[in-house]
Amino acid sequence: MKSPDPGQPPAHLADCEPDEWASWAASLGLPRMRLAQTARHYFTHLSRSAADMTDLPAAERQRLTEKLLPDLVRPVTEQLADSGQTIKTLYRLHDATAVETVLMTYPGRATLCLSSQVGCAMGCPFCATGRLGLKRNLSAAEMVDQVRQAAAAVRQGVFGTDGPDRLSNVVFMGMGEPLANYRATVRAVRAIGRPPGSGFGISLRHLTISTCGLVPAIERLAGEGLPVRLALSLHAPDDALRDQLVPVNRRFGVARTLAAAYQYYQATGRRVSIEYALMRDINDQAWRASLLAERLCQYGTGWVHLNPIPLNPVAGSVWTASRPKMQDRFVHRLEVSGLAVTLRETRGQEIDGACGQLAAKEVLN
Ligand code: SAH
Ligand code: SF4
């Protein structure tokens, strides 16, 4: 199996679906069983170490690891915030580019926020990743390996004896636009959800794909038969402002984007999350809350859950968070329309690990 795109990392077992194992094994001159055994180590024992593969012939272990589980995603630094409840990890990739993840614990669960691209091409002006531009897409295995390492950390008790013992939730809200890297993202999602042996067995109902609103890709995702949650980063209910905040809106417009989100709900039965970063005097006016409510309620109230979040200021940026009074007023306007609203808490702000702050700037220069 070869990675299709130039500049991509070497092929890895986690790029493969199990029905591709036989042909990949044949091309490597290995029995298919070896791939299944190696996959069990990787997905069930969360290990890529040859030394752990005690059920495999000692002479073969090293070669299997090198061929099937190349070291693609190497941790470089780790930063803790929120009294150890938030961990940001910087990973260096095979070509010396870098991405970050944020692992968070909440009562009874652990959530990984992972990256899907190095940088991002979408250019949202308030987002640190957007400022990097796009360096490249991640392969499926580069995404899957972020999950493996986080799952191993949680299993090893990174959040202490009272913390959760397994990684339960995954959100594609780190660096990059997952739906602009569609094929690899969907492959990674399938691997995350497959049962142990060839996947991590994480319920896809606990997995969220966040998008700035690539309408054709939302429509395609709705047809994949995956029970994942869709989060739409809306940030403005009117085209005049959304064209500025989320430039890809110039192509699709708010009306088409919301129609695609509603269609996603109809196709999957999963409530769509609407992300809305509240920015002082930019998108937090009461009239915009009313317009937002009106545009969402044209499809009823039960299909959607609103997640306003105070903007996380990015260093050197003119954008600031809304005042608490304006946030409350905004939320109230939505609630009286019958919409479900949760004002999201910000995690990891002091380590630049909060939403929209990831930029891996230590390594990317
Ligand atoms: N590209 C995808 C997913 C990654 S961004 C998307 O845009 O949805 C994850 C979330 O962080 C998105 O909702 C994005 O709009 C939001 N975000 C970006 N910059 C932010 C900031 N400075 N403060 C708060 N949220 C931000
Ligand atoms: Fe890209 Fe999302 Fe940041 Fe926009 S908000 S630049 S789509 S990562």
Short mmCIF file of C-alpha atoms and ligand atoms in Angstrom, two decimals:
data_model
loop_
_atom_site.label_atom_id
_atom_site.label_comp_id
_atom_site.label_asym_id
_atom_site.label_seq_id
_atom_site.Cartn_x
_atom_site.Cartn_y
_atom_site.Cartn_z
CA MET A 1 0.00 0.00 0.00
CA LYS A 2 1.42 3.37 -1.02
CA SER A 3 0.35 6.77 0.22
CA PRO A 4 -1.30 8.46 -2.75
CA ASP A 5 -0.10 12.04 -2.27
CA PRO A 6 3.44 13.29 -2.81
CA GLY A 7 5.06 14.65 0.36
CA GLN A 8 3.11 12.20 2.46
CA PRO A 9 4.76 10.02 5.11
CA PRO A 10 5.60 6.35 4.55
CA ALA A 11 2.64 3.98 4.50
CA HIS A 12 1.52 2.71 7.90
CA LEU A 13 -0.80 -0.06 9.00
CA ALA A 14 -3.28 2.54 10.25
CA ASP A 15 -3.70 3.85 6.68
CA CYS A 16 -5.17 0.48 5.71
CA GLU A 17 -8.65 -0.89 6.10
CA PRO A 18 -8.66 -4.58 7.16
CA ASP A 19 -9.94 -5.63 3.73
CA GLU A 20 -6.71 -4.21 2.26
CA TRP A 21 -4.43 -6.19 4.58
CA ALA A 22 -4.16 -9.24 2.35
CA SER A 23 -2.92 -7.34 -0.70
CA TRP A 24 -0.52 -5.17 1.31
CA ALA A 25 0.85 -8.25 3.09
CA ALA A 26 1.36 -9.98 -0.26
CA SER A 27 3.26 -6.98 -1.66
CA LEU A 28 5.57 -7.12 1.37
CA GLY A 29 5.96 -10.88 1.16
CA LEU A 30 4.31 -11.40 4.54
CA PRO A 31 1.44 -13.67 5.59
CA ARG A 32 -1.77 -11.67 6.23
CA MET A 33 -1.78 -13.04 9.77
CA ARG A 34 1.31 -10.94 10.57
CA LEU A 35 -0.62 -7.77 9.79
CA ALA A 36 -3.48 -8.89 12.01
CA GLN A 37 -1.06 -9.66 14.85
CA THR A 38 0.75 -6.36 14.46
CA ALA A 39 -2.58 -4.52 14.32
CA ARG A 40 -3.60 -6.11 17.61
CA HIS A 41 -0.52 -4.71 19.27
CA TYR A 42 -1.06 -1.31 17.84
CA PHE A 43 -4.80 -0.91 18.39
CA THR A 44 -5.40 -3.08 21.45
CA HIS A 45 -2.14 -2.72 23.36
CA LEU A 46 -1.62 0.82 21.99
CA SER A 47 2.01 -0.02 21.38
CA ARG A 48 4.37 0.23 18.41
CA SER A 49 7.29 -1.21 20.28
CA ALA A 50 8.90 -4.38 18.87
CA ALA A 51 9.80 -5.48 22.42
CA ASP A 52 6.09 -5.81 23.33
CA MET A 53 5.32 -8.19 20.46
CA THR A 54 6.06 -11.32 22.43
CA ASP A 55 3.68 -13.53 20.43
CA LEU A 56 5.65 -12.84 17.25
CA PRO A 57 8.93 -14.49 16.24
CA ALA A 58 11.73 -12.40 17.75
CA ALA A 59 13.61 -12.28 14.45
CA GLU A 60 10.63 -10.67 12.68
CA ARG A 61 9.56 -8.07 15.24
CA GLN A 62 11.92 -5.31 14.25
CA ARG A 63 11.15 -5.63 10.56
CA LEU A 64 7.39 -5.69 11.18
CA THR A 65 7.61 -2.52 13.24
CA GLU A 66 9.71 -0.74 10.64
CA LYS A 67 7.53 -1.79 7.71
CA LEU A 68 4.09 -1.61 9.25
CA LEU A 69 4.38 0.88 12.11
CA PRO A 70 6.93 3.53 11.10
CA ASP A 71 7.44 6.25 13.70
CA LEU A 72 5.37 9.07 12.17
CA VAL A 73 4.28 11.25 15.09
CA ARG A 74 6.99 11.93 17.68
CA PRO A 75 6.16 13.79 20.87
CA VAL A 76 8.50 16.74 21.42
CA THR A 77 7.07 18.77 24.28
CA GLU A 78 4.18 18.52 26.68
CA GLN A 79 2.57 21.41 28.57
CA LEU A 80 0.05 21.18 31.39
CA ALA A 81 -2.73 23.61 32.29
CA ASP A 82 -5.91 23.72 34.38
CA SER A 83 -4.21 21.90 37.29
CA GLY A 84 -3.12 19.03 35.07
CA GLN A 85 -6.58 18.52 33.53
CA THR A 86 -5.40 19.81 30.14
CA ILE A 87 -2.29 18.55 28.34
CA LYS A 88 -1.00 20.08 25.13
CA THR A 89 1.49 17.95 23.18
CA LEU A 90 3.63 19.10 20.30
CA TYR A 91 4.47 16.38 17.79
CA ARG A 92 7.14 16.46 15.13
CA LEU A 93 6.31 14.66 11.88
CA HIS A 94 8.61 12.80 9.46
CA ASP A 95 9.33 15.93 7.41
CA ALA A 96 10.06 18.10 10.50
CA THR A 97 6.69 19.86 10.31
CA ALA A 98 4.67 19.78 13.51
CA VAL A 99 1.15 19.54 14.89
CA GLU A 100 -0.38 19.79 18.33
CA THR A 101 -3.07 17.95 20.25
CA VAL A 102 -4.92 18.86 23.42
CA LEU A 103 -6.02 16.12 25.82
CA MET A 104 -8.60 17.14 28.40
CA THR A 105 -10.35 15.42 31.24
CA TYR A 106 -13.83 16.18 32.52
CA PRO A 107 -15.69 14.21 35.18
CA GLY A 108 -16.02 10.68 33.80
CA ARG A 109 -14.47 11.28 30.41
CA ALA A 110 -11.32 12.12 28.52
CA THR A 111 -11.40 14.04 25.25
CA LEU A 112 -8.67 14.37 22.65
CA CYS A 113 -8.66 17.37 20.33
CA LEU A 114 -6.55 16.27 17.35
CA SER A 115 -5.10 17.84 14.23
CA SER A 116 -5.99 16.93 10.63
CA GLN A 117 -3.58 19.19 8.70
CA VAL A 118 -0.30 21.03 9.26
CA GLY A 119 -1.68 24.57 9.23
CA CYS A 120 -4.88 25.40 7.35
CA ALA A 121 -5.75 27.03 4.05
CA MET A 122 -9.04 28.58 5.16
CA GLY A 123 -7.65 31.86 6.46
CA CYS A 124 -10.11 32.69 9.27
CA PRO A 125 -8.46 35.86 10.61
CA PHE A 126 -9.08 35.18 14.33
CA CYS A 127 -7.49 31.70 14.30
CA ALA A 128 -3.80 31.03 14.98
CA THR A 129 -3.72 27.95 12.72
CA GLY A 130 -5.21 29.96 9.88
CA ARG A 131 -2.28 32.34 10.00
CA LEU A 132 0.16 29.54 9.18
CA GLY A 133 -1.43 28.77 5.85
CA LEU A 134 -1.55 25.14 4.76
CA LYS A 135 1.71 23.20 4.86
CA ARG A 136 0.22 19.79 4.06
CA ASN A 137 -2.50 17.28 4.79
CA LEU A 138 -1.94 14.64 7.44
CA SER A 139 -2.24 10.99 6.43
CA ALA A 140 -4.87 8.84 8.13
CA ALA A 141 -2.14 7.14 10.16
CA GLU A 142 -0.78 10.47 11.38
CA MET A 143 -4.23 11.23 12.79
CA VAL A 144 -4.75 7.73 14.16
CA ASP A 145 -1.37 7.80 15.89
CA GLN A 146 -2.29 11.00 17.76
CA VAL A 147 -5.27 9.04 19.11
CA ARG A 148 -3.14 6.01 19.99
CA GLN A 149 -0.70 8.05 22.02
CA ALA A 150 -3.45 9.90 23.85
CA ALA A 151 -5.32 6.65 24.54
CA ALA A 152 -2.12 5.10 25.92
CA ALA A 153 -1.53 8.11 28.17
CA VAL A 154 -5.05 7.95 29.58
CA ARG A 155 -4.79 4.20 30.10
CA GLN A 156 -1.50 4.70 31.94
CA GLY A 157 -3.24 7.08 34.34
CA VAL A 158 -2.07 10.47 33.13
CA PHE A 159 -5.04 12.08 34.90
CA GLY A 160 -4.37 10.35 38.22
CA THR A 161 -6.06 7.53 40.05
CA ASP A 162 -9.45 9.28 40.12
CA GLY A 163 -9.28 10.18 36.43
CA PRO A 164 -10.92 8.27 33.56
CA ASP A 165 -9.19 5.03 32.58
CA ARG A 166 -9.82 5.28 28.84
CA LEU A 167 -10.04 7.84 26.09
CA SER A 168 -13.76 8.24 25.46
CA ASN A 169 -14.15 11.24 23.13
CA VAL A 170 -12.36 12.56 20.07
CA VAL A 171 -12.89 15.94 18.44
CA PHE A 172 -11.37 17.10 15.15
CA MET A 173 -10.88 20.62 16.45
CA GLY A 174 -7.11 20.94 16.49
CA MET A 175 -5.06 22.28 13.61
CA GLY A 176 -6.58 22.09 10.16
CA GLU A 177 -9.87 21.73 8.34
CA PRO A 178 -10.73 18.02 8.45
CA LEU A 179 -13.18 18.16 5.55
CA ALA A 180 -10.49 19.69 3.32
CA ASN A 181 -8.56 16.44 3.95
CA TYR A 182 -11.62 14.31 3.43
CA ARG A 183 -10.36 10.86 2.48
CA ALA A 184 -7.72 10.62 5.16
CA THR A 185 -10.11 11.99 7.79
CA VAL A 186 -12.80 9.43 7.01
CA ARG A 187 -10.23 6.63 7.04
CA ALA A 188 -8.96 7.80 10.40
CA VAL A 189 -12.52 8.02 11.76
CA ARG A 190 -13.25 4.46 10.70
CA ALA A 191 -10.09 3.20 12.41
CA ILE A 192 -10.93 5.09 15.60
CA GLY A 193 -14.36 3.46 15.68
CA ARG A 194 -13.56 -0.10 14.56
CA PRO A 195 -13.61 -2.73 17.31
CA PRO A 196 -10.34 -3.64 19.07
CA GLY A 197 -8.10 -5.71 16.84
CA SER A 198 -8.31 -3.28 13.95
CA GLY A 199 -9.46 -0.10 15.71
CA PHE A 200 -9.67 1.63 19.08
CA GLY A 201 -13.34 0.78 19.66
CA ILE A 202 -14.21 4.37 20.54
CA SER A 203 -17.92 4.99 19.94
CA LEU A 204 -18.30 7.21 16.89
CA ARG A 205 -21.21 8.83 18.66
CA HIS A 206 -18.49 10.36 20.84
CA LEU A 207 -16.53 11.70 17.88
CA THR A 208 -17.03 15.19 16.47
CA ILE A 209 -15.86 16.57 13.14
CA SER A 210 -15.70 20.35 13.16
CA THR A 211 -15.82 22.25 9.87
CA CYS A 212 -15.83 25.83 8.70
CA GLY A 213 -18.60 24.76 6.29
CA LEU A 214 -17.34 23.00 3.16
CA VAL A 215 -20.80 22.27 1.81
CA PRO A 216 -20.06 19.48 -0.72
CA ALA A 217 -17.97 17.65 1.89
CA ILE A 218 -20.73 17.96 4.51
CA GLU A 219 -23.15 16.45 1.98
CA ARG A 220 -20.72 13.63 1.26
CA LEU A 221 -20.13 12.95 4.96
CA ALA A 222 -23.89 12.70 5.48
CA GLY A 223 -23.86 9.70 3.11
CA GLU A 224 -21.01 7.78 4.78
CA GLY A 225 -23.22 6.05 7.32
CA LEU A 226 -21.01 7.20 10.21
CA PRO A 227 -22.82 8.28 13.39
CA VAL A 228 -20.36 11.10 14.06
CA ARG A 229 -21.40 14.50 15.29
CA LEU A 230 -20.93 17.47 12.99
CA ALA A 231 -19.89 20.83 14.41
CA LEU A 232 -20.32 23.82 12.14
CA SER A 233 -18.14 26.85 12.89
CA LEU A 234 -20.66 29.52 11.99
CA HIS A 235 -19.52 32.62 13.94
CA ALA A 236 -21.96 34.93 12.14
CA PRO A 237 -25.55 34.60 10.91
CA ASP A 238 -25.22 37.08 8.02
CA ASP A 239 -23.12 36.82 4.86
CA ALA A 240 -21.69 40.33 5.20
CA LEU A 241 -19.88 39.42 8.43
CA ARG A 242 -19.32 35.70 7.82
CA ASP A 243 -17.58 36.48 4.53
CA GLN A 244 -14.99 38.32 6.64
CA LEU A 245 -14.70 35.91 9.57
CA VAL A 246 -14.82 32.64 7.64
CA PRO A 247 -13.69 33.51 4.10
CA VAL A 248 -14.88 30.22 2.60
CA ASN A 249 -18.38 31.60 3.16
CA ARG A 250 -17.94 33.69 0.01
CA ARG A 251 -18.26 30.46 -1.91
CA PHE A 252 -21.24 28.91 -0.17
CA GLY A 253 -23.14 31.55 1.84
CA VAL A 254 -24.89 31.10 5.19
CA ALA A 255 -28.18 29.82 3.73
CA ARG A 256 -26.58 26.94 1.80
CA THR A 257 -24.26 26.12 4.67
CA LEU A 258 -27.12 25.84 7.16
CA ALA A 259 -29.16 23.81 4.68
CA ALA A 260 -26.26 21.32 4.42
CA ALA A 261 -25.98 21.15 8.21
CA TYR A 262 -29.71 20.46 8.52
CA GLN A 263 -29.48 17.80 5.83
CA TYR A 264 -26.68 16.21 7.85
CA TYR A 265 -29.02 16.03 10.84
CA GLN A 266 -31.78 14.53 8.73
CA ALA A 267 -29.47 11.90 7.24
CA THR A 268 -27.78 10.85 10.49
CA GLY A 269 -30.21 11.77 13.28
CA ARG A 270 -27.26 13.43 15.04
CA ARG A 271 -27.83 16.90 16.40
CA VAL A 272 -25.51 19.41 14.79
CA SER A 273 -23.38 21.66 17.00
CA ILE A 274 -23.04 25.29 15.97
CA GLU A 275 -19.78 26.87 17.11
CA TYR A 276 -19.85 30.60 17.64
CA ALA A 277 -16.75 32.38 19.01
CA LEU A 278 -18.06 35.54 20.66
CA MET A 279 -15.95 38.54 19.60
CA ARG A 280 -16.36 41.90 21.22
CA ASP A 281 -18.37 44.33 19.07
CA ILE A 282 -17.90 42.11 16.04
CA ASN A 283 -20.51 39.34 16.19
CA ASP A 284 -21.98 39.62 19.72
CA GLN A 285 -24.75 42.19 19.15
CA ALA A 286 -28.26 41.34 20.33
CA TRP A 287 -29.63 41.77 16.81
CA ARG A 288 -27.20 39.16 15.53
CA ALA A 289 -28.36 36.75 18.25
CA SER A 290 -31.93 37.27 17.06
CA LEU A 291 -30.97 36.79 13.43
CA LEU A 292 -29.04 33.64 14.34
CA ALA A 293 -32.05 32.25 16.22
CA GLU A 294 -34.34 33.04 13.33
CA ARG A 295 -32.12 31.36 10.75
CA LEU A 296 -31.67 28.23 12.86
CA CYS A 297 -35.32 28.00 13.87
CA GLN A 298 -36.49 27.92 10.24
CA TYR A 299 -35.70 24.19 10.56
CA GLY A 300 -37.17 23.86 14.07
CA THR A 301 -35.25 23.78 17.35
CA GLY A 302 -34.51 20.08 17.96
CA TRP A 303 -31.84 19.62 15.29
CA VAL A 304 -29.20 21.84 16.67
CA HIS A 305 -27.15 22.64 19.77
CA LEU A 306 -25.43 25.99 20.07
CA ASN A 307 -21.96 26.30 21.55
CA PRO A 308 -20.97 29.91 21.95
CA ILE A 309 -17.46 30.30 23.35
CA PRO A 310 -15.65 33.46 24.31
CA LEU A 311 -12.99 34.13 21.69
CA ASN A 312 -9.54 33.00 22.77
CA PRO A 313 -7.34 35.92 21.90
CA VAL A 314 -4.40 35.06 19.69
CA ALA A 315 -1.16 36.93 20.35
CA GLY A 316 -0.76 40.05 18.23
CA SER A 317 -4.39 39.95 17.12
CA VAL A 318 -6.89 42.83 17.32
CA TRP A 319 -9.74 40.47 18.14
CA THR A 320 -10.91 40.20 21.74
CA ALA A 321 -13.50 38.22 23.66
CA SER A 322 -16.98 39.59 24.31
CA ARG A 323 -17.73 41.12 27.68
CA PRO A 324 -19.48 38.67 30.05
CA LYS A 325 -22.65 40.80 30.03
CA MET A 326 -22.86 40.65 26.25
CA GLN A 327 -22.23 36.90 26.30
CA ASP A 328 -25.08 36.39 28.74
CA ARG A 329 -27.41 38.57 26.71
CA PHE A 330 -26.49 36.70 23.54
CA VAL A 331 -27.13 33.31 25.14
CA HIS A 332 -30.42 34.47 26.63
CA ARG A 333 -31.74 35.64 23.23
CA LEU A 334 -31.07 32.20 21.82
CA GLU A 335 -32.57 30.37 24.77
CA VAL A 336 -35.85 32.27 24.64
CA SER A 337 -36.20 31.07 21.04
CA GLY A 338 -36.24 27.51 22.41
CA LEU A 339 -32.74 26.61 21.24
CA ALA A 340 -30.37 24.43 23.30
CA VAL A 341 -27.33 26.52 24.22
CA THR A 342 -24.18 25.71 26.21
CA LEU A 343 -21.70 28.49 26.78
CA ARG A 344 -18.45 26.57 26.44
CA GLU A 345 -15.64 26.87 28.92
CA THR A 346 -12.20 27.66 27.66
CA ARG A 347 -9.45 25.15 28.39
CA GLY A 348 -5.69 25.56 28.22
CA GLN A 349 -5.67 29.25 27.39
CA GLU A 350 -2.45 29.95 29.31
CA ILE A 351 -0.51 27.36 27.28
CA ASP A 352 -1.98 28.48 23.93
CA GLY A 353 -3.89 25.22 23.95
CA ALA A 354 -7.40 26.63 23.72
CA CYS A 355 -9.66 26.50 20.66
CA GLY A 356 -8.09 28.32 17.75
CA GLN A 357 -4.75 28.87 19.47
CA LEU A 358 -2.86 25.88 18.12
CA ALA A 359 -0.02 26.88 15.83
CA ALA A 360 2.96 24.65 16.72
CA LYS A 361 5.08 27.76 16.50
CA GLU A 362 8.09 26.28 18.29
CA VAL A 363 8.96 24.14 15.31
CA LEU A 364 7.34 25.86 12.35
CA ASN A 365 9.35 28.90 11.49
N1 SAH B 1 -11.16 23.91 10.90
C1 SAH B 1 -12.21 23.41 11.70
C2 SAH B 1 -11.73 22.73 12.97
C3 SAH B 1 -10.56 23.33 13.68
S1 SAH B 1 -10.84 24.85 14.48
C4 SAH B 1 -13.22 24.51 12.01
O1 SAH B 1 -12.93 25.66 11.75
O2 SAH B 1 -14.29 24.17 12.47
C5 SAH B 1 -11.82 24.36 15.90
C6 SAH B 1 -12.75 25.45 16.37
O3 SAH B 1 -12.02 26.54 16.96
C7 SAH B 1 -13.62 26.06 15.28
O4 SAH B 1 -14.94 26.19 15.74
C8 SAH B 1 -12.98 27.41 15.09
O5 SAH B 1 -13.83 28.34 14.48
C9 SAH B 1 -12.61 27.75 16.51
N2 SAH B 1 -11.68 28.84 16.69
C10 SAH B 1 -10.69 29.24 15.87
N3 SAH B 1 -10.01 30.28 16.40
C11 SAH B 1 -10.59 30.52 17.60
C12 SAH B 1 -10.33 31.45 18.64
N4 SAH B 1 -9.32 32.31 18.55
N5 SAH B 1 -11.12 31.43 19.74
C13 SAH B 1 -12.13 30.52 19.85
N6 SAH B 1 -12.41 29.61 18.91
C14 SAH B 1 -11.65 29.61 17.79
FE1 SF4 B 2 -8.83 26.68 9.52
FE2 SF4 B 2 -10.74 26.19 11.33
FE3 SF4 B 2 -8.78 27.97 11.84
FE4 SF4 B 2 -10.65 28.57 10.03
S1 SF4 B 2 -10.97 28.24 12.23
S2 SF4 B 2 -8.44 28.87 9.79
S3 SF4 B 2 -11.04 26.58 9.13
S4 SF4 B 2 -8.53 25.78 11.55
#
